[in-house]
Amino acid sequence: MDQESLVSVLDGLLSKHHQRLLLQLEHILDRRRQLNSVVSSQGTDLLAAPPLVIPLPPEIEKEPTFQSGLAERQERPSLGESEMVSRMQTLASLHSTNMPPVIRDTSLDRSGSYELAKQASKRIRDSLPSSEAPELPSIGVSCLRRSQASLLELVNSLKFETFFAAVIATNSVFIGITIQWESSQRTLKVPSAMFFVQLAYTMIFLLEVLLKVLALGLRDFFCSANWGWHWFDVFVVASAVFECIVEVVTQDPQLSGSSSNLRILRVLRMTRLTRIFRVIRVVRFFRSLRTLVFSIANTLKSLFWAMLLLALIMYVFAILFTDIVNSYMLENEGVESAGELEKYFGTLHISVHTLFMSISGGLTWKDASGALAEISWLWVYVFTSYIAFSCFAVLNVMTGVFCQSAIKGAERDQEMVVQSLIMDKQQLKQSLTKLFQKMDDEGNGSLTLTHFEKHFQDEEVKVLFEALELGATDAWTLFLSLDHNEDYLILPEEFLEGCLQLRGTAKAIDVFMLRRQINKLIMHMTETALTQQHLVQTLADMQSAEQQSSCQLDTGDS
């Protein structure tokens, strides 16, 4: 082969390489765009799917080689040409090693889209083995499960709770009527009408417990979050049933006079007090009453320590006054004031009782201090110091601690907090509705920018916005914030939803989501920059390889 034919073959081969590089670069960019579109449409399902393979276009499916160019001439190369062929094969291999790898953009899989999260949750839930037991073909078991589900829905319904709350309240009133009749007649036997009413209440309470057991099952009934109330209900119902049985037995004339039966009946009558405690369950239906009861319940711990401190103070002063009085009476027997001293400070028990009544209003402390004046006025001043310290320091501090405990207890009551938030939200919606109606003076059911700017200058409207914690510098900014669908028209739903979202200062969750979105945006920008840098480096390597092959060809020609 002559030199001119070899140069023409090399020129054609380099031209084909150059065209293939351009086509391959364009194909890489097209493949990236297709990957982005597929990832955006399929989301996280690509993680479990096999790698996406996009076929090369026919123009670059097969890489042209130096041998193919020579085959067109159908000539066998000489020794110098063989060396040129090996160089060109080296160039081709260099070109193939510098090809950019397939870039798989997985950052979009973590975009935080709601739809992608729902798809991922569904896929994970479907992949996990089902925890439910396989359905049995028995028709009886299926009916039993449906019946239990229906009972559970009935037990958890508001009508069920309201009915039995009314029964508990009326039963408490009936117990009071029964006690009043027994105390007026001085007997433990009640009329038959009262007994049948008591029996009806017992049957209703027994039905309540049985329905709860059937709905929840024995395990959930006795080991659930409300196990305390459930055990208490069982105890109350059991005592009521046993009391009815004893009432029936004592109706027999031969057994009614038995002293053991009467003692058992008196003990069972005392258990009626536990039924009155069930009235606490009615408290949850009244918000104000529930607040008071839970506040008092949360002060019991503080009450215990307060009473312990007060008892310690009274105990110390009682020992002091009792010892002084005892020494005085031993030294002065038969004095006229001995009766008064014995009355107020004769023993330690009496002294503690006197000190407690002196600070709680049960006794005028002037009488107790007057008895100590017979011994010495010094002890009168000591007693007065005890009164001042207890009333002005101890009791006031206790009152403050009780108030703080009651407030914290009410704040920790989750149901009360939820009810308070719901009521506040309802009141806020009512206020926003009135504000919208005031601004919509034409009654169109919508607000335009003209109406919004017109009423925004109204001082009353500004005050309402400030009261609702919707601070805005101008009407246009607030209008854009409330116009969600960007149709320059604010509907009542948009107004309510926008005002609820803009109310108050930025919440922690809003700041957190903003930071998260910014971090994701930074990650996407970083990955895009790295991809572009990789493409630029690939193009530079291709150009360097092409220049190197051109230099080698020039050297071979020379």
Coordinates of C-alpha atoms in Angstrom, one line a residue:
M1 CA 0.0 0.0 0.0
D2 CA 1.4 3.4 -0.9
Q3 CA 1.7 6.4 1.5
E4 CA -1.2 8.3 -0.1
S5 CA -3.7 5.5 0.3
L6 CA -2.7 5.0 4.0
V7 CA -3.2 8.7 4.7
S8 CA -6.6 8.6 3.1
V9 CA -7.6 5.6 5.2
L10 CA -6.4 7.3 8.4
D11 CA -8.3 10.5 7.6
G12 CA -11.5 8.6 7.0
L13 CA -11.0 6.6 10.2
L14 CA -10.4 9.8 12.2
S15 CA -13.4 11.5 10.7
K16 CA -15.6 8.5 11.6
H17 CA -14.1 8.5 15.2
H18 CA -14.9 12.2 15.5
Q19 CA -18.4 11.8 14.3
R20 CA -18.9 8.8 16.6
L21 CA -17.6 10.8 19.6
L22 CA -20.1 13.6 18.9
L23 CA -23.0 11.1 18.5
Q24 CA -22.0 9.3 21.7
L25 CA -21.9 12.5 23.7
E26 CA -25.3 13.4 22.4
H27 CA -26.5 9.9 23.3
I28 CA -25.2 10.3 26.9
L29 CA -27.1 13.5 27.3
D30 CA -30.2 12.0 25.9
R31 CA -29.8 9.0 28.2
R32 CA -29.5 11.2 31.2
R33 CA -32.6 13.1 30.3
Q34 CA -34.5 9.8 29.8
L35 CA -33.2 8.5 33.2
N36 CA -34.4 11.7 34.9
S37 CA -37.9 11.4 33.3
V38 CA -38.1 7.7 34.2
V39 CA -37.0 8.3 37.8
S40 CA -39.5 11.2 38.2
S41 CA -42.4 9.0 36.9
Q42 CA -41.5 5.7 38.6
G43 CA -39.9 7.0 41.8
T44 CA -38.4 4.6 44.3
D45 CA -39.5 1.6 42.3
L46 CA -36.3 1.9 40.3
L47 CA -34.3 0.8 43.4
A48 CA -35.7 -2.7 43.1
A49 CA -35.8 -2.8 39.3
P50 CA -32.9 -3.9 37.1
P51 CA -30.7 -1.3 35.6
L52 CA -32.2 0.6 32.8
V53 CA -30.5 -0.2 29.5
I54 CA -31.0 2.2 26.6
P55 CA -29.7 0.8 23.3
L56 CA -27.2 2.7 21.3
P57 CA -28.2 4.3 18.0
P58 CA -27.2 2.3 14.9
E59 CA -24.7 5.0 13.9
I60 CA -22.5 4.2 17.0
E61 CA -23.6 0.6 17.7
K62 CA -20.4 -0.7 16.2
E63 CA -17.1 1.1 16.6
P64 CA -15.2 1.5 13.4
T65 CA -11.7 0.1 13.5
F66 CA -8.6 0.6 11.5
Q67 CA -8.9 -3.0 10.1
S68 CA -12.4 -2.3 8.8
G69 CA -11.0 0.7 6.9
L70 CA -8.3 -1.5 5.4
A71 CA -10.8 -4.2 4.5
E72 CA -12.5 -1.8 2.2
R73 CA -9.3 -1.7 0.2
Q74 CA -8.9 -5.5 0.4
E75 CA -5.2 -5.1 0.7
R76 CA -2.7 -6.7 3.1
P77 CA -0.6 -4.2 5.0
S78 CA 3.1 -4.3 5.1
L79 CA 5.4 -4.3 8.2
G80 CA 5.2 -0.5 8.6
E81 CA 1.5 -0.6 8.2
S82 CA 1.2 -3.3 10.9
E83 CA 2.9 -1.0 13.3
M84 CA 0.4 1.7 12.4
V85 CA -2.5 -0.7 12.9
S86 CA -1.3 -1.5 16.5
R87 CA -1.0 2.2 17.2
M88 CA -4.6 2.7 16.0
Q89 CA -5.8 -0.2 18.1
T90 CA -4.1 1.4 21.1
L91 CA -5.9 4.6 20.4
A92 CA -9.2 2.8 20.1
S93 CA -8.7 1.1 23.5
L94 CA -7.7 4.5 25.0
H95 CA -10.9 5.9 23.7
S96 CA -13.0 3.1 25.1
T97 CA -11.5 3.4 28.6
N98 CA -12.3 7.1 28.7
M99 CA -16.0 6.6 28.0
P100 CA -18.2 8.0 30.8
P101 CA -19.9 5.4 32.9
V102 CA -23.7 5.1 33.1
I103 CA -24.7 7.7 35.7
R104 CA -27.6 6.5 37.8
D105 CA -29.3 9.5 39.5
T106 CA -30.6 8.1 42.7
S107 CA -30.8 11.4 44.5
L108 CA -34.3 11.9 43.0
D109 CA -35.4 8.7 44.9
R110 CA -35.0 10.7 48.1
S111 CA -36.9 13.7 47.0
G112 CA -39.4 13.5 49.8
S113 CA -42.4 13.6 47.5
Y114 CA -45.6 12.5 49.2
E115 CA -46.5 10.2 46.3
L116 CA -43.1 8.5 46.3
A117 CA -43.4 8.0 50.1
K118 CA -46.8 6.4 49.7
Q119 CA -45.5 4.1 46.9
A120 CA -42.6 3.1 49.1
S121 CA -44.8 2.4 52.1
K122 CA -47.1 0.3 50.0
R123 CA -44.2 -1.7 48.5
I124 CA -42.7 -2.4 51.9
R125 CA -46.1 -3.3 53.4
D126 CA -46.7 -5.7 50.5
S127 CA -43.2 -7.3 50.8
L128 CA -43.6 -8.0 54.5
P129 CA -45.2 -11.3 55.5
S130 CA -48.8 -10.9 56.7
S131 CA -49.1 -10.9 60.5
E132 CA -52.8 -11.8 60.3
A133 CA -53.8 -15.4 60.8
P134 CA -55.1 -17.2 57.8
E135 CA -58.9 -17.1 57.5
L136 CA -60.5 -20.3 58.6
P137 CA -63.1 -21.8 56.4
S138 CA -65.4 -22.2 59.4
I139 CA -68.5 -20.1 59.1
G140 CA -68.9 -20.0 62.9
V141 CA -65.4 -18.4 63.4
S142 CA -66.1 -15.8 60.8
C143 CA -69.4 -14.9 62.4
L144 CA -67.7 -14.7 65.8
R145 CA -65.1 -12.3 64.5
R146 CA -67.7 -10.1 62.9
S147 CA -69.7 -10.1 66.1
Q148 CA -66.7 -9.2 68.2
A149 CA -65.9 -6.3 65.8
S150 CA -69.4 -5.1 66.1
L151 CA -69.3 -5.3 69.9
L152 CA -66.0 -3.4 70.0
E153 CA -67.4 -0.6 67.9
L154 CA -70.5 -0.5 70.2
V155 CA -68.4 -0.4 73.4
N156 CA -66.2 2.4 72.0
S157 CA -69.1 4.5 70.8
L158 CA -70.1 7.7 72.5
K159 CA -73.7 6.5 72.9
F160 CA -72.6 3.5 74.9
E161 CA -70.4 5.6 77.2
T162 CA -73.1 8.3 77.6
F163 CA -75.8 5.7 78.5
F164 CA -73.7 4.0 81.2
A165 CA -72.5 7.4 82.6
A166 CA -76.2 8.3 83.1
V167 CA -76.8 5.0 84.8
I168 CA -73.8 5.5 87.1
A169 CA -75.1 9.0 88.0
T170 CA -78.6 7.9 88.7
N171 CA -77.3 4.9 90.7
S172 CA -75.4 7.3 92.9
V173 CA -78.6 9.3 93.6
F174 CA -80.5 6.1 94.3
I175 CA -77.8 5.0 96.9
G176 CA -78.3 8.3 98.6
I177 CA -82.1 7.8 98.7
T178 CA -81.6 4.3 100.1
I179 CA -79.2 5.5 102.9
Q180 CA -81.6 8.3 103.8
W181 CA -84.5 5.8 104.1
E182 CA -82.5 3.4 106.2
S183 CA -81.2 6.1 108.6
S184 CA -84.7 7.4 109.0
Q185 CA -86.2 4.0 109.7
R186 CA -83.2 2.6 111.6
T187 CA -83.2 -0.6 109.7
L188 CA -81.1 -2.5 107.2
K189 CA -84.0 -4.0 105.4
V190 CA -85.2 -2.0 102.4
P191 CA -88.7 -2.2 100.7
S192 CA -89.1 -4.6 97.8
A193 CA -89.4 -1.8 95.3
M194 CA -86.0 -0.5 96.3
F195 CA -84.5 -4.0 96.2
F196 CA -85.8 -4.5 92.6
V197 CA -84.4 -1.2 91.5
Q198 CA -81.0 -2.1 93.1
L199 CA -81.2 -5.5 91.3
A200 CA -81.9 -3.7 88.0
Y201 CA -78.8 -1.5 88.4
T202 CA -76.7 -4.5 89.2
M203 CA -77.9 -6.4 86.1
I204 CA -77.1 -3.3 84.0
F205 CA -73.6 -3.0 85.4
L206 CA -73.1 -6.8 84.9
L207 CA -74.2 -6.4 81.3
E208 CA -71.7 -3.6 80.8
V209 CA -68.8 -5.7 82.1
L210 CA -69.8 -8.7 80.0
L211 CA -70.0 -6.7 76.8
K212 CA -66.6 -5.2 77.4
V213 CA -65.1 -8.6 78.1
L214 CA -66.6 -10.1 74.9
A215 CA -65.5 -7.1 72.8
L216 CA -62.0 -6.8 74.1
G217 CA -61.2 -10.3 75.2
L218 CA -60.0 -11.4 78.6
R219 CA -56.4 -10.4 77.9
D220 CA -57.1 -6.9 76.6
F221 CA -59.7 -6.3 79.3
F222 CA -57.5 -7.0 82.2
C223 CA -54.1 -6.0 80.7
S224 CA -54.9 -2.9 78.6
A225 CA -54.2 0.7 79.3
N226 CA -57.4 1.0 81.3
W227 CA -56.8 -2.1 83.3
G228 CA -57.3 -0.2 86.6
W229 CA -60.8 0.9 85.7
H230 CA -61.7 -2.5 84.4
W231 CA -60.6 -4.3 87.6
F232 CA -62.4 -1.7 89.7
D233 CA -65.6 -2.3 87.6
V234 CA -65.3 -6.1 88.2
F235 CA -64.9 -5.5 92.0
V236 CA -67.9 -3.2 92.1
V237 CA -70.1 -5.5 90.1
A238 CA -69.0 -8.6 92.1
S239 CA -69.8 -6.9 95.4
A240 CA -73.2 -5.7 94.1
V241 CA -74.1 -9.2 92.9
F242 CA -73.1 -10.7 96.2
E243 CA -75.0 -8.0 98.1
C244 CA -78.2 -8.9 96.1
I245 CA -77.7 -12.6 97.0
V246 CA -77.3 -11.8 100.7
E247 CA -80.4 -9.6 100.5
V248 CA -82.4 -12.5 99.0
V249 CA -81.1 -14.9 101.7
T250 CA -81.9 -12.6 104.5
Q251 CA -85.5 -12.4 103.3
D252 CA -86.0 -15.9 104.7
P253 CA -87.5 -15.5 108.3
Q254 CA -85.3 -18.4 109.6
L255 CA -82.1 -16.7 108.4
S256 CA -83.0 -13.1 108.8
G257 CA -82.2 -13.0 112.4
S258 CA -78.8 -14.5 112.1
S259 CA -76.1 -12.2 113.5
S260 CA -73.5 -13.4 111.0
N261 CA -75.8 -12.6 108.1
L262 CA -76.4 -9.1 109.5
R263 CA -72.7 -8.5 109.9
I264 CA -72.0 -9.6 106.3
L265 CA -74.8 -7.4 105.1
R266 CA -73.4 -4.4 107.0
V267 CA -70.0 -5.0 105.4
L268 CA -71.5 -5.3 102.0
R269 CA -73.4 -2.1 102.5
M270 CA -70.1 -0.3 103.1
T271 CA -68.9 -1.4 99.7
R272 CA -71.7 0.8 98.2
L273 CA -69.3 3.7 98.7
T274 CA -67.1 2.2 95.9
R275 CA -70.0 2.5 93.5
I276 CA -70.2 6.2 94.2
F277 CA -66.5 6.5 93.1
R278 CA -67.6 5.4 89.6
V279 CA -69.1 8.9 89.3
I280 CA -65.6 10.0 88.4
R281 CA -66.0 8.4 85.0
V282 CA -68.9 10.9 84.4
V283 CA -66.5 13.8 84.9
R284 CA -64.8 13.3 81.5
F285 CA -68.0 14.5 79.8
F286 CA -67.8 18.0 81.5
R287 CA -64.7 19.9 80.6
S288 CA -64.7 22.3 83.6
L289 CA -65.4 19.6 86.1
R290 CA -62.8 17.4 84.6
T291 CA -60.2 20.2 84.9
L292 CA -61.0 20.6 88.6
V293 CA -60.9 16.9 89.4
F294 CA -57.6 16.3 87.6
S295 CA -56.1 19.4 89.1
I296 CA -57.0 18.1 92.6
A297 CA -55.7 14.7 91.8
N298 CA -52.3 16.1 90.7
T299 CA -52.0 18.0 94.0
L300 CA -52.2 14.8 96.1
K301 CA -48.4 14.3 96.0
S302 CA -47.7 17.9 97.0
L303 CA -50.4 17.5 99.7
F304 CA -48.7 14.5 101.2
W305 CA -45.4 16.3 101.6
A306 CA -47.1 19.5 102.8
M307 CA -49.0 17.7 105.5
L308 CA -45.8 15.9 106.5
L309 CA -44.0 19.2 106.9
L310 CA -46.9 20.7 108.9
A311 CA -47.1 17.7 111.1
L312 CA -43.4 17.9 111.8
I313 CA -43.7 21.6 112.8
M314 CA -46.7 20.9 115.1
Y315 CA -45.0 18.0 116.6
V316 CA -41.9 20.0 117.6
F317 CA -44.0 22.8 119.2
A318 CA -46.3 20.3 120.9
I319 CA -43.4 18.7 122.6
L320 CA -42.2 22.1 123.8
F321 CA -45.6 23.2 125.2
T322 CA -46.5 19.9 126.7
D323 CA -43.2 19.7 128.5
I324 CA -43.5 23.2 129.9
V325 CA -47.1 22.7 131.1
N326 CA -46.2 19.3 132.7
S327 CA -43.2 20.9 134.6
Y328 CA -45.4 23.8 135.7
M329 CA -48.1 21.6 137.0
L330 CA -45.7 19.4 138.9
E331 CA -44.2 22.4 140.6
N332 CA -47.5 24.1 141.3
E333 CA -50.1 21.6 142.3
G334 CA -53.7 22.7 142.9
V335 CA -53.4 26.0 140.9
E336 CA -56.6 27.4 139.5
S337 CA -55.3 27.5 135.9
A338 CA -54.6 23.8 135.9
G339 CA -57.9 23.0 134.2
E340 CA -57.2 25.4 131.3
L341 CA -53.7 24.0 130.9
E342 CA -55.0 20.4 131.0
K343 CA -57.6 21.3 128.4
Y344 CA -55.2 22.7 125.8
F345 CA -51.8 21.2 126.6
G346 CA -52.4 18.3 129.0
T347 CA -50.9 15.6 126.7
L348 CA -48.9 15.5 123.5
H349 CA -52.0 14.4 121.6
I350 CA -54.0 17.3 123.0
S351 CA -51.2 19.8 122.3
V352 CA -51.0 18.7 118.6
H353 CA -54.7 18.9 118.3
T354 CA -54.7 22.4 119.8
L355 CA -51.9 23.6 117.5
F356 CA -53.7 22.4 114.4
M357 CA -57.1 23.9 115.4
S358 CA -55.3 27.2 116.2
I359 CA -54.1 27.6 112.5
S360 CA -57.1 26.0 110.8
G361 CA -60.0 28.0 112.4
G362 CA -61.2 25.3 114.7
L363 CA -60.1 27.2 117.8
T364 CA -59.5 30.8 118.7
W365 CA -55.8 30.8 119.4
K366 CA -56.3 33.6 122.0
D367 CA -57.8 31.1 124.4
A368 CA -54.8 28.7 124.1
S369 CA -52.3 31.6 124.5
G370 CA -54.2 32.9 127.5
A371 CA -53.7 29.6 129.3
L372 CA -50.0 29.8 128.7
A373 CA -50.0 33.4 130.2
E374 CA -50.5 31.8 133.6
I375 CA -47.0 30.2 133.3
S376 CA -45.1 33.1 131.6
W377 CA -45.6 35.7 128.9
L378 CA -42.5 34.3 127.2
W379 CA -44.5 31.2 126.2
V380 CA -47.3 33.4 124.9
Y381 CA -44.8 35.0 122.5
V382 CA -43.5 31.6 121.5
F383 CA -47.0 30.5 120.8
T384 CA -47.7 33.7 118.8
S385 CA -44.6 33.1 116.8
Y386 CA -45.8 29.6 115.9
I387 CA -49.1 31.1 114.7
A388 CA -47.4 33.8 112.6
F389 CA -44.9 31.4 111.1
S390 CA -47.5 28.8 110.3
C391 CA -50.2 31.1 108.9
F392 CA -48.0 33.6 107.0
A393 CA -45.2 31.3 105.8
V394 CA -46.1 27.7 105.8
L395 CA -49.7 27.8 104.7
N396 CA -49.1 30.5 102.0
V397 CA -46.2 28.5 100.5
M398 CA -48.4 25.4 100.5
T399 CA -51.1 27.3 98.7
G400 CA -48.7 28.4 96.0
V401 CA -47.3 24.9 95.6
F402 CA -50.9 23.5 95.3
C403 CA -51.7 26.1 92.6
Q404 CA -48.6 25.3 90.6
S405 CA -49.2 21.6 90.8
A406 CA -52.8 22.0 89.8
I407 CA -51.9 24.1 86.7
K408 CA -49.2 21.7 85.6
G409 CA -51.5 18.8 86.1
A410 CA -54.2 20.4 83.9
E411 CA -51.6 21.1 81.2
R412 CA -50.4 17.5 81.3
D413 CA -53.9 16.1 80.7
Q414 CA -53.7 15.1 77.0
E415 CA -57.4 14.8 76.5
M416 CA -58.0 18.3 77.9
V417 CA -55.2 19.7 75.8
V418 CA -56.7 18.1 72.7
Q419 CA -60.2 19.4 73.5
S420 CA -58.8 22.9 74.3
L421 CA -57.0 23.0 70.9
I422 CA -60.1 21.9 69.1
M423 CA -62.2 24.5 70.8
D424 CA -59.6 27.2 70.1
K425 CA -59.4 26.2 66.4
Q426 CA -63.2 26.3 66.1
Q427 CA -63.3 29.8 67.7
L428 CA -60.5 30.9 65.4
K429 CA -62.4 29.6 62.3
Q430 CA -65.5 31.5 63.5
S431 CA -63.5 34.7 63.9
L432 CA -62.0 34.2 60.4
T433 CA -65.4 33.5 58.9
K434 CA -66.7 36.7 60.4
L435 CA -63.7 38.6 59.1
F436 CA -64.1 37.2 55.6
Q437 CA -67.8 38.2 55.6
K438 CA -66.9 41.7 56.7
M439 CA -64.4 42.1 53.9
D440 CA -66.8 40.5 51.3
D441 CA -69.3 43.4 51.6
E442 CA -70.8 42.6 48.2
G443 CA -71.6 39.0 49.1
N444 CA -69.9 37.4 46.2
G445 CA -68.3 34.7 48.2
S446 CA -64.8 35.7 47.1
L447 CA -62.3 38.5 47.5
T448 CA -60.4 40.3 44.8
L449 CA -57.3 42.4 45.2
T450 CA -59.3 45.5 45.0
H451 CA -61.6 44.5 47.8
F452 CA -58.7 43.2 49.8
E453 CA -56.7 46.5 49.5
K454 CA -59.8 48.5 50.3
H455 CA -60.6 46.7 53.6
F456 CA -57.0 46.2 54.5
Q457 CA -56.8 50.0 55.2
D458 CA -59.6 49.7 57.7
E459 CA -58.4 50.0 61.2
E460 CA -60.9 47.4 62.5
V461 CA -59.7 44.9 60.0
K462 CA -56.0 45.6 60.9
V463 CA -56.8 45.1 64.6
L464 CA -58.5 41.8 63.8
F465 CA -55.5 40.6 61.8
E466 CA -53.2 41.5 64.7
A467 CA -55.5 39.8 67.2
L468 CA -55.3 36.7 65.0
E469 CA -51.5 37.0 64.9
L470 CA -51.5 37.6 61.1
G471 CA -49.0 40.3 60.8
A472 CA -48.6 41.6 57.3
T473 CA -46.8 44.8 56.1
D474 CA -49.0 45.3 53.0
A475 CA -52.1 43.9 51.4
W476 CA -50.4 42.6 48.3
T477 CA -48.0 40.3 50.2
L478 CA -50.8 38.9 52.3
F479 CA -53.0 38.5 49.2
L480 CA -50.4 36.5 47.4
S481 CA -49.9 34.3 50.5
L482 CA -53.6 33.5 50.8
D483 CA -54.1 32.9 47.0
H484 CA -53.0 29.3 46.8
N485 CA -54.2 28.5 43.2
E486 CA -52.8 31.9 41.9
D487 CA -56.1 32.9 40.2
Y488 CA -56.0 36.3 41.9
L489 CA -59.3 35.4 43.7
I490 CA -59.5 34.3 47.3
L491 CA -62.3 31.9 48.2
P492 CA -63.5 31.3 51.8
E493 CA -61.7 27.9 52.0
E494 CA -58.4 29.5 50.8
F495 CA -58.9 32.4 53.3
L496 CA -59.4 30.0 56.3
E497 CA -56.6 27.6 55.3
G498 CA -54.2 30.4 54.5
C499 CA -54.8 32.3 57.7
L500 CA -54.5 29.1 59.8
Q501 CA -51.1 28.4 58.2
L502 CA -49.8 32.0 58.5
R503 CA -51.0 32.5 62.1
G504 CA -48.2 33.1 64.6
T505 CA -44.5 32.8 64.2
A506 CA -42.6 30.1 62.2
K507 CA -42.9 26.7 63.9
A508 CA -40.0 24.4 64.4
I509 CA -41.3 21.9 61.9
D510 CA -41.5 24.7 59.2
V511 CA -37.9 25.6 59.9
F512 CA -36.8 22.0 59.8
M513 CA -38.5 21.3 56.5
L514 CA -37.0 24.4 55.0
R515 CA -33.5 23.3 56.0
R516 CA -34.2 19.9 54.6
Q517 CA -35.4 21.2 51.3
I518 CA -32.3 23.5 51.1
N519 CA -30.0 20.6 51.8
K520 CA -31.6 18.5 49.1
L521 CA -31.3 21.4 46.7
I522 CA -27.6 21.7 47.5
M523 CA -27.2 17.9 47.0
H524 CA -28.9 18.1 43.5
M525 CA -26.7 21.1 42.5
T526 CA -23.6 19.3 43.7
E527 CA -24.4 16.1 41.8
T528 CA -25.2 18.1 38.7
A529 CA -21.9 20.0 38.9
L530 CA -20.0 16.7 39.3
T531 CA -21.7 15.3 36.3
Q532 CA -20.9 18.3 34.2
Q533 CA -17.3 18.2 35.4
H534 CA -17.1 14.5 34.4
L535 CA -18.5 15.2 31.0
V536 CA -16.1 18.1 30.4
Q537 CA -13.2 15.9 31.5
T538 CA -14.4 13.1 29.2
L539 CA -14.5 15.6 26.2
A540 CA -11.0 16.8 27.1
D541 CA -9.7 13.2 27.2
M542 CA -11.3 12.6 23.8
Q543 CA -9.7 15.6 22.3
S544 CA -6.3 14.8 23.9
A545 CA -6.6 11.2 22.5
E546 CA -7.4 12.6 19.0
Q547 CA -4.5 15.1 19.1
Q548 CA -2.2 12.3 20.2
S549 CA -3.3 10.1 17.4
S550 CA -2.8 12.9 14.9
C551 CA 0.7 13.5 16.2
Q552 CA 1.6 9.8 15.9
L553 CA 0.3 9.8 12.3
D554 CA 2.3 12.9 11.5
T555 CA 5.4 11.2 13.0
G556 CA 4.8 8.1 10.9
D557 CA 4.4 10.1 7.8
S558 CA 7.7 11.8 8.4

